[in-house]
Short mmCIF file of C-alpha atoms in Angstrom, two decimals:
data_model
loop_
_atom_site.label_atom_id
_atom_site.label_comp_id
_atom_site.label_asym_id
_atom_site.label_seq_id
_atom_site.Cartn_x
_atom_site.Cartn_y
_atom_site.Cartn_z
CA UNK A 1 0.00 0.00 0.00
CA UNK A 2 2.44 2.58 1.01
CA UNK A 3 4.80 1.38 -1.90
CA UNK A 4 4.13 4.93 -4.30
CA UNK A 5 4.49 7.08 -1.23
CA UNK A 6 8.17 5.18 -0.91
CA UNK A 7 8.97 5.20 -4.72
CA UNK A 8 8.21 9.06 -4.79
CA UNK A 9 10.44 9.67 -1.36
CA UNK A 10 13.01 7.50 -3.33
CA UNK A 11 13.18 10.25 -6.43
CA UNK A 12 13.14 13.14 -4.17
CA UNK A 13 15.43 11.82 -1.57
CA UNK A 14 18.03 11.20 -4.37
CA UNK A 15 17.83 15.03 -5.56
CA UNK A 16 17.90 16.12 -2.29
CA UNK A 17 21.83 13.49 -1.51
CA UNK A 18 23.12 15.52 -4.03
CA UNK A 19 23.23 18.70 -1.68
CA UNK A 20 23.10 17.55 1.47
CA UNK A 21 22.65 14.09 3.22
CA UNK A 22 20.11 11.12 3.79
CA UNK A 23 17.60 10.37 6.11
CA UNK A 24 18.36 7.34 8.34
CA UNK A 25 15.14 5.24 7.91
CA UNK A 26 11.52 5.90 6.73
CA UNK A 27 7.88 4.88 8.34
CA UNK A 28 4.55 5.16 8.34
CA UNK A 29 2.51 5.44 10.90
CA UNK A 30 -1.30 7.36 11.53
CA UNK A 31 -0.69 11.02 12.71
CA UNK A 32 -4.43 12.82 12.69
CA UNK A 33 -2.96 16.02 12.22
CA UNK A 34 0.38 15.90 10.35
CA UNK A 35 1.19 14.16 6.94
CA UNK A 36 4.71 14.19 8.03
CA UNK A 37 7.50 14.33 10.39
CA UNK A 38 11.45 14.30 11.08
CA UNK A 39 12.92 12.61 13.94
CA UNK A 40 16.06 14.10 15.75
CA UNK A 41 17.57 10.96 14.26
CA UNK A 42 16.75 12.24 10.72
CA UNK A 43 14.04 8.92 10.34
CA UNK A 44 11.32 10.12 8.10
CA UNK A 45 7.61 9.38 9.36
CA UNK A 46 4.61 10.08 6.79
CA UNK A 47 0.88 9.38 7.36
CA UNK A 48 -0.58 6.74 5.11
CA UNK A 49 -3.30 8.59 3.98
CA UNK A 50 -1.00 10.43 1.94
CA UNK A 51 -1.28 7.71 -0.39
CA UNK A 52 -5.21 9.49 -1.48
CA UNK A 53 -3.14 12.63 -2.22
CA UNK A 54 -1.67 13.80 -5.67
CA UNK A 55 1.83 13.09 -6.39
CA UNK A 56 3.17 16.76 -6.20
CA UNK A 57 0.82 16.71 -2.76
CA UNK A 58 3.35 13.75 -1.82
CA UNK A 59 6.25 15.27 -3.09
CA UNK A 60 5.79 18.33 -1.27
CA UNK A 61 5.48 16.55 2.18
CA UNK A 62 8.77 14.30 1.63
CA UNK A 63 10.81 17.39 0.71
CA UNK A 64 9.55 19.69 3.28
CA UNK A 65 10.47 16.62 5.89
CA UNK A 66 13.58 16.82 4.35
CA UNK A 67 14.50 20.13 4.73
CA UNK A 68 13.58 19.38 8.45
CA UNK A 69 16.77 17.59 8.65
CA UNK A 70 19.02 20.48 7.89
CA UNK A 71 16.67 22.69 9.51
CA UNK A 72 14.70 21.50 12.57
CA UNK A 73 12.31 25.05 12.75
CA UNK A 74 10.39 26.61 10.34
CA UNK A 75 12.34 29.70 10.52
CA UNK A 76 14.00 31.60 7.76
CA UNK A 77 16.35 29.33 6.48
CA UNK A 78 14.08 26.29 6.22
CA UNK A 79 11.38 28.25 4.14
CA UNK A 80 14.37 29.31 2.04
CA UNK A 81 16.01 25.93 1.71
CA UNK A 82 12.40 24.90 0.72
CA UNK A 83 11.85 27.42 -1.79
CA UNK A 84 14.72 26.20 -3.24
CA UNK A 85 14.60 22.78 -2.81
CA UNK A 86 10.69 23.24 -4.38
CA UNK A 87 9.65 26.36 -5.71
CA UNK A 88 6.09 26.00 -6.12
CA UNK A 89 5.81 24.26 -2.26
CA UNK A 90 3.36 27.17 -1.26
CA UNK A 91 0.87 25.69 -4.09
CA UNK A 92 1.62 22.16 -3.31
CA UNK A 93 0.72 22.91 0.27
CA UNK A 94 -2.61 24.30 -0.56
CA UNK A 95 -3.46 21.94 -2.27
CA UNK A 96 -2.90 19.51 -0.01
CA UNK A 97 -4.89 20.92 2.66
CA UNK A 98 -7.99 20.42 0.64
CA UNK A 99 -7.66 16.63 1.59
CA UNK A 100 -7.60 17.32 5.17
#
């Protein structure tokens, strides 16, 4: 079931090695109010009902939790490493939250 959400964190994990480093292991495991998270141990967790989300929804959430890893706030430099990592995130995002 969870086997797209893992091939699409596969592609974007590998863009994201080339700049910086990656994460140590990745779950899954029912959040009811996040589709992601980062560990302090860099292990990526993402909600399974991601999987009822659009690709670029998915794609979004794995490199945001990414950028977590350089960045453990969402303060200046993660939104910037994000922009640049993504540069349509903010659109991504809202369309993500219509599946909420």
């Amino acid at each position: 079931m969870y086997h797209r959400i893992t091939e699409i964190a596969k592609s974007i994990i590998k863009k994201f090695v080339n700049h910086f480093f990656t994460p140590s292991q990745i779950f899954f495991q029912d959040m009811p109010t996040r589709w992601g998270s980062c560990t302090i141990k860099d292990k990526l967790i993402f909600n399974p009902k991601l999987i009822h989300t659009p690709k670029r929804c998915i794609e979004y959430v794995v490199m945001h939790e990414l950028c977590h890893m350089i960045h453990k706030h969402h303060n200046d430099n993660f939104f910037k490493l994000l922009t640049l990592m993504t540069p349509d995130w903010e659109k991504r995002k809202y369309k993500l939250n219509t599946y909420l």
